[in-house]
Short mmCIF file of C-alpha atoms in Angstrom, two decimals:
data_model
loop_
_atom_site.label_atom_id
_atom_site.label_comp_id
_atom_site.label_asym_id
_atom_site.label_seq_id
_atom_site.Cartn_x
_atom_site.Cartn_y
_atom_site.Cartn_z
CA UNK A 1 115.46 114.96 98.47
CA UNK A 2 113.28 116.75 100.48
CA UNK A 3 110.11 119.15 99.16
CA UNK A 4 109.84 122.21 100.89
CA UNK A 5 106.83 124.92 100.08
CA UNK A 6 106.37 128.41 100.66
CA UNK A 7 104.21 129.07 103.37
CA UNK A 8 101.63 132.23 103.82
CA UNK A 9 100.49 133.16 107.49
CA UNK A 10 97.38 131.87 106.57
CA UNK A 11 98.93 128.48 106.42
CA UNK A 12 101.44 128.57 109.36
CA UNK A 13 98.06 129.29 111.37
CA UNK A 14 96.69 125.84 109.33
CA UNK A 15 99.61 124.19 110.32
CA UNK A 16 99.69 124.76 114.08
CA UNK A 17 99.34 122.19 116.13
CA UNK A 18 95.75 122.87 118.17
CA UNK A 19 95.42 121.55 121.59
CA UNK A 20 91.86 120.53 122.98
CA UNK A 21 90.08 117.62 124.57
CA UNK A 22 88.08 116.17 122.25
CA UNK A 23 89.54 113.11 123.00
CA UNK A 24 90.04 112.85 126.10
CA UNK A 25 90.30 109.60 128.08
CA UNK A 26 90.37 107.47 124.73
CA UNK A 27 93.22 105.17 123.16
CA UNK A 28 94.09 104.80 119.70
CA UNK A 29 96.31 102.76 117.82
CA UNK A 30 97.82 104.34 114.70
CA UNK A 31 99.35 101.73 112.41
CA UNK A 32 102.45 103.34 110.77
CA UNK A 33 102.10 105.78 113.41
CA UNK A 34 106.03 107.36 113.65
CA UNK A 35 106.50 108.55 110.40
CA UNK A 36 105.26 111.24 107.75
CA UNK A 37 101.07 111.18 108.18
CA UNK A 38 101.35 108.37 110.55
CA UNK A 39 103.23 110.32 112.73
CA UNK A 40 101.32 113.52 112.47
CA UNK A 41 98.15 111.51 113.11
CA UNK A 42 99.37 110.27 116.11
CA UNK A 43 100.51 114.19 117.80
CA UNK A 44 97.12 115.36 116.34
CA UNK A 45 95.13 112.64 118.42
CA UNK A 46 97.47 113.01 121.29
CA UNK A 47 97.18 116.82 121.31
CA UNK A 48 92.96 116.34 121.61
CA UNK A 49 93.99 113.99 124.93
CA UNK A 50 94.17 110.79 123.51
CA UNK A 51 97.01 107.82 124.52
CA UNK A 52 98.45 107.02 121.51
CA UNK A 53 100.20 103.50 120.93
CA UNK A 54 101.80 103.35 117.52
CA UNK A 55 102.09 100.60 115.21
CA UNK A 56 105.32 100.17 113.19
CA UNK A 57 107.08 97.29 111.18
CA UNK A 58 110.11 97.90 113.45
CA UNK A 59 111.45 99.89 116.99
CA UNK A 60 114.42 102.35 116.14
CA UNK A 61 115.54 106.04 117.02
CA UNK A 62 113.02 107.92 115.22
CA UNK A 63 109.72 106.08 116.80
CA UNK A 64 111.02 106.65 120.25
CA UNK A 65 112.00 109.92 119.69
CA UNK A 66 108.26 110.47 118.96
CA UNK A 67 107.27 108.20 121.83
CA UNK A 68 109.44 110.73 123.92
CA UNK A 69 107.96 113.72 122.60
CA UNK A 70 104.71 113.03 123.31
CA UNK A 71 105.04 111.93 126.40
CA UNK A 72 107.00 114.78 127.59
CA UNK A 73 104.43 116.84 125.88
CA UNK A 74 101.75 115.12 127.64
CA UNK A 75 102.96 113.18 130.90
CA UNK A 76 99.11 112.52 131.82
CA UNK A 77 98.84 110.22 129.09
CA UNK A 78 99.83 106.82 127.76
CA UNK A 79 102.35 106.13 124.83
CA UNK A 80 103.25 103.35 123.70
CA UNK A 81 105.04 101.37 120.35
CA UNK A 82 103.95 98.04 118.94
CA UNK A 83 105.95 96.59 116.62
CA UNK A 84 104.79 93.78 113.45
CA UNK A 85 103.52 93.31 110.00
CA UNK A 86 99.58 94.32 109.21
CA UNK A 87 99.85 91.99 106.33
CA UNK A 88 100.00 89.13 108.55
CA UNK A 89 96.63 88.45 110.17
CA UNK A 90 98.24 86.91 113.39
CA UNK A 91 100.65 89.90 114.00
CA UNK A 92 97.54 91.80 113.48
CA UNK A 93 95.87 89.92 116.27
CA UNK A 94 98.75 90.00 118.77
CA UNK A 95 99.11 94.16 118.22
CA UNK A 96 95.53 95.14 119.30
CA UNK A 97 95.50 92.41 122.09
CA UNK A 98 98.95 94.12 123.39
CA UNK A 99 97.64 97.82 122.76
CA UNK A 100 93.84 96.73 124.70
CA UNK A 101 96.51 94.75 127.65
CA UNK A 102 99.26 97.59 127.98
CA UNK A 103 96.01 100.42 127.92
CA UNK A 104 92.85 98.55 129.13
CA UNK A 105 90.72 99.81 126.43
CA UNK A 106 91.17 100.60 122.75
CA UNK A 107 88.58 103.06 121.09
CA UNK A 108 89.76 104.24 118.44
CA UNK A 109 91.88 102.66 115.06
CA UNK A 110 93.63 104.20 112.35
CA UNK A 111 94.61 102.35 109.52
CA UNK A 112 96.97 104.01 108.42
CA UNK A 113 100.13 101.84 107.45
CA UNK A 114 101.05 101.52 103.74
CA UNK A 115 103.53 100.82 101.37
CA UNK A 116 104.33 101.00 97.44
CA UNK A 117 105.82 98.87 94.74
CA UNK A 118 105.44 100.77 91.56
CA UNK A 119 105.53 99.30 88.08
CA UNK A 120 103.78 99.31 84.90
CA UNK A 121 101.49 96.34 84.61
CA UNK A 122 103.31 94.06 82.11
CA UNK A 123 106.43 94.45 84.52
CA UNK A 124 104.81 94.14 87.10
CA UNK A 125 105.92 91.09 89.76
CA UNK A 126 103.79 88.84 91.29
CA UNK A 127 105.54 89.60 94.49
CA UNK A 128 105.08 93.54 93.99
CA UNK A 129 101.33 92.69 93.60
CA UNK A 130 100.50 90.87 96.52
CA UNK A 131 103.11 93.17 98.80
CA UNK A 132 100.86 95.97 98.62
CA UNK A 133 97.78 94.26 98.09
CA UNK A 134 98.60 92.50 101.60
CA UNK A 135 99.55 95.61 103.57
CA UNK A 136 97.79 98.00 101.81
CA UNK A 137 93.78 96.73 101.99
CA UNK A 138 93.97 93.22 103.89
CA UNK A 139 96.17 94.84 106.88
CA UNK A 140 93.28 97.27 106.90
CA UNK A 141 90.59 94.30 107.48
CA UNK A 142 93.12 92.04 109.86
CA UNK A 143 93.41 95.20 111.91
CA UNK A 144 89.68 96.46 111.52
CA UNK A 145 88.47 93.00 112.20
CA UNK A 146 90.94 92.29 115.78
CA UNK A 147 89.88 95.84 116.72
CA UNK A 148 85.99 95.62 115.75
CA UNK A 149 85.45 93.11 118.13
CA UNK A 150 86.47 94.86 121.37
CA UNK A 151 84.76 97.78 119.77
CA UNK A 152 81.32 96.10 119.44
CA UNK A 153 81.41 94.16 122.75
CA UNK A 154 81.79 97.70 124.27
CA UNK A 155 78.98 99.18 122.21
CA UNK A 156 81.44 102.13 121.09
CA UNK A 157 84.59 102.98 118.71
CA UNK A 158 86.39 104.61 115.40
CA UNK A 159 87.87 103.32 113.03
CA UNK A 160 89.29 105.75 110.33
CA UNK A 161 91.23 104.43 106.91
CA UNK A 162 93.72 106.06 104.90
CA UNK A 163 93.57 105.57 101.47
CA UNK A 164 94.62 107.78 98.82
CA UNK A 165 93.24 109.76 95.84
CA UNK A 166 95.32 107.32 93.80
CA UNK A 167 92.49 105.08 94.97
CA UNK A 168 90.02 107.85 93.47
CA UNK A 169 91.51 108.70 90.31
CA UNK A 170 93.99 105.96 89.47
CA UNK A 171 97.98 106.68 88.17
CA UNK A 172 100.00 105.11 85.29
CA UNK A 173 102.49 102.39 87.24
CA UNK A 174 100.55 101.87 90.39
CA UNK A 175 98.00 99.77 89.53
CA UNK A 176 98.58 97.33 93.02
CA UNK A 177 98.21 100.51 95.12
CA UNK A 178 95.01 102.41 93.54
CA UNK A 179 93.57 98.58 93.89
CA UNK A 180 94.83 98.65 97.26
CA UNK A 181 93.57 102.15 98.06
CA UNK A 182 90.26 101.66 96.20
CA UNK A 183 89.55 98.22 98.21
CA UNK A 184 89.10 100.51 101.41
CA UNK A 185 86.18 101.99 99.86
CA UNK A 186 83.93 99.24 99.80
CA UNK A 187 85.62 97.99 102.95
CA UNK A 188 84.71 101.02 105.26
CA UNK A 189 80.86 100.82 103.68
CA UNK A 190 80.41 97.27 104.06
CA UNK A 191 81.96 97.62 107.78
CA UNK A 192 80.09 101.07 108.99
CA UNK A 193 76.72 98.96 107.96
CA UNK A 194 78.00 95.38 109.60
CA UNK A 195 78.73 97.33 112.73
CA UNK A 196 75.87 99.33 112.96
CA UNK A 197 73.79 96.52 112.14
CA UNK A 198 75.36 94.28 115.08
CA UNK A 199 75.08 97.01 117.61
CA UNK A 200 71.53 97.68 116.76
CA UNK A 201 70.70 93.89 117.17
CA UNK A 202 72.16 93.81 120.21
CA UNK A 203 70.16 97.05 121.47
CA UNK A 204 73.41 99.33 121.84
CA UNK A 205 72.26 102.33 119.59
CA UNK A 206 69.94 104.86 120.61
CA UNK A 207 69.30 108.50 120.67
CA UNK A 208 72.47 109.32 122.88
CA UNK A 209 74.52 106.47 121.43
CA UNK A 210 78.07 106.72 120.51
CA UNK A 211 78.31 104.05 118.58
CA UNK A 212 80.83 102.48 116.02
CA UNK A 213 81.65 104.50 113.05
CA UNK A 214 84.30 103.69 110.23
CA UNK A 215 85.24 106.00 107.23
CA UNK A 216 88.23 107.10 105.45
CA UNK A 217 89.93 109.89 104.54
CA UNK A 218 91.88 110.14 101.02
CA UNK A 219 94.85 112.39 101.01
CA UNK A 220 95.69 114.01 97.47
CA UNK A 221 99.82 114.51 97.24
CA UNK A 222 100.98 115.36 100.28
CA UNK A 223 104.94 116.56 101.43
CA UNK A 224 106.06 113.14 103.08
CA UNK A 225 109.30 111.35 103.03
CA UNK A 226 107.05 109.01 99.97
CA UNK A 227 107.71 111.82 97.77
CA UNK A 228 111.19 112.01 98.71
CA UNK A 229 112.32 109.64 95.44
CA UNK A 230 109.97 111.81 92.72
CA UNK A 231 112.24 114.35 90.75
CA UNK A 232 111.66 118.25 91.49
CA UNK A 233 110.39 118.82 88.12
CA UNK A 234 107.43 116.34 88.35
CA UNK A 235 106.98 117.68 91.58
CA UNK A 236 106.21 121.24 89.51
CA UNK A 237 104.25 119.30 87.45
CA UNK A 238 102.05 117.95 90.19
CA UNK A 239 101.51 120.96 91.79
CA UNK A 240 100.32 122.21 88.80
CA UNK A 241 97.56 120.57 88.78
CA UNK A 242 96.44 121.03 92.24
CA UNK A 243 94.03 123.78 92.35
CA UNK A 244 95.24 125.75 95.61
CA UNK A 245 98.87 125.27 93.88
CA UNK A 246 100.82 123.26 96.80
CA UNK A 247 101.14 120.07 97.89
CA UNK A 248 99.33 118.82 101.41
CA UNK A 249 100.95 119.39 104.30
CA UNK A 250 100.36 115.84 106.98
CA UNK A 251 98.85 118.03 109.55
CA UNK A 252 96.06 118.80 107.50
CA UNK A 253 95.18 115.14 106.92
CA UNK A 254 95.35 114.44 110.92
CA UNK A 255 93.53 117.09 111.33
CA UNK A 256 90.26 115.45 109.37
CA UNK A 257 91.41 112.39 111.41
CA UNK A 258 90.93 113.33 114.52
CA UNK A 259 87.85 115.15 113.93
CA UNK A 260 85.65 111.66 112.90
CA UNK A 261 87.86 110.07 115.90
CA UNK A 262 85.42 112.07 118.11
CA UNK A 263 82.42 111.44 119.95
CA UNK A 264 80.47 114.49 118.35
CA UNK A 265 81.14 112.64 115.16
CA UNK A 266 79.04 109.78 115.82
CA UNK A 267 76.61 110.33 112.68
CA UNK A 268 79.61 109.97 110.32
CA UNK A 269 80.14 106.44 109.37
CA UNK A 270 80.83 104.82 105.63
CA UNK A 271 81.80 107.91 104.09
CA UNK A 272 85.06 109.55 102.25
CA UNK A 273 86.58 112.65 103.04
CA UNK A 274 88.23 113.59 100.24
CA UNK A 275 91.52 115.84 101.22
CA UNK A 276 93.93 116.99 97.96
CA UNK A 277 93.87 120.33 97.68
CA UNK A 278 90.83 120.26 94.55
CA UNK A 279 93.20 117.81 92.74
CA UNK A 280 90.03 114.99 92.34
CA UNK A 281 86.69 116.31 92.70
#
């Protein structure tokens, strides 16, 4: 099944694609890069001049499809796919030493791979726990923690998690992924003051510093092939209770992305960015 929403002008104009060079010059990895947000992460980050190399569990049609997009889209730059698991610390590891080898720099990570296992608590597996527990919030510190060191050593970088307002606000039969999703909180603060605190020991902040910022951004419901399996009628029921009346669209989370990715953006570190249409306030 696939969701489809009415669109006003107002919207189409959201929706568009915009081109600039904030970005300019910079790599990024995007974990879970060639699909749904992932994937519109990555064009939104590309289309502001950055090379993007995308992380994904495997290599198949519809990754280098995008990998062929974008560089037809944008032959000055650098794309590239990098395939493992972000639950496993060493595959972790290997990715960001491939992406900083193939590229020669790496300045900016999203976090944004993640995966479900719903079930009500008491039938709940142990295996269904851990799962998303693994990829979910300790992919997000393997990856953060590989990446944070090139970062610091340079005296400059991004890092940007995606969690979820599940994370926020909690739901009935994913208590492994609000966990998950609520982990990154504490993870982004604790990191934005460990790196800001290293770089300042080190004298590498200042008045015209760039510095190295983390945060995260929390999409509400948003029209993704993860809402593919939930029935038409919850759907109704979901929009609901979404104040502007319509489910996200993954443009509009990349587009929050890429705007703490930049350089202007350098006072913006250990905070949320809440985007769900009003749903969690």
């Amino acid at each position: 099944m696939t969701t489809t929403e009415t669109r006003s002008p107002e919207l189409s104009v959201v929706n568009a694609q915009a081109r600039g060079d904030k970005l300019a010059g910079k790599v990024a990895f995007v974990t879970g890069g060639t699909r749904g947000i992932g994937a519109a992460i990555s064009r939104s980050l590309a289309n502001q001049g950055a090379s993007v190399a995308a992380g994904s569990t495997k290599s198949g049609d519809a990754a280098d499809a995008l990998l062929q997009d974008l560089q037809r889209e944008h032959p000055d730059a650098q794309f590239t796919l990098h395939t493992g698991n972000v639950g496993s610390a060493d595959d972790c590891r290997r990715t960001v030493k491939e992406v900083i080898d193939r590229h020669g720099r790496l300045d900016i990570l999203v976090n944004n791979a993640g995966i479900t296992a719903d079930g009500k608590l008491l039938g709940m597996s142990d295996d269904d726990w851990q799962k998303v527990i693994d990829v979910d919030l300790s992919g997000a510190f393997y990856m953060s923690r590989a990446a944070l060191e090139h970062m610091l050593e340079r005296g400059t970088g991004r890092v940007v998690n995606v969690s979820s307002v599940v994370g926020e606000m909690g739901n009935i039969g994913q208590a492994n992924y609000a966990a998950a999703k609520a982990g990154l909180f504490g993870l982004t603060k604790t990191l934005a003051k460990e790196c800001a605190a290293t770089l300042a020991k080190a004298g590498k902040l200042g008045d015209d510093a760039l510095g190295v910022t983390v945060n995260t951004v929390t999409p509400g419901f948003i029209a993704t092939d993860m809402l593919a399996s939930v029935p038409e009628k919850v759907l109704d029921g979901v929009r609901k209770q979404i104040p502007v009346g319509r489910l996200g669209k993954p443009e509009e989370i990349a587009r929050v992305v890429h705007f703490l990715c930049a350089d202007a953006s350098s006072y913006i570190t250990g905070q949320v960015w809440s985007v769900n249409g009003g749903l969690y306030v």
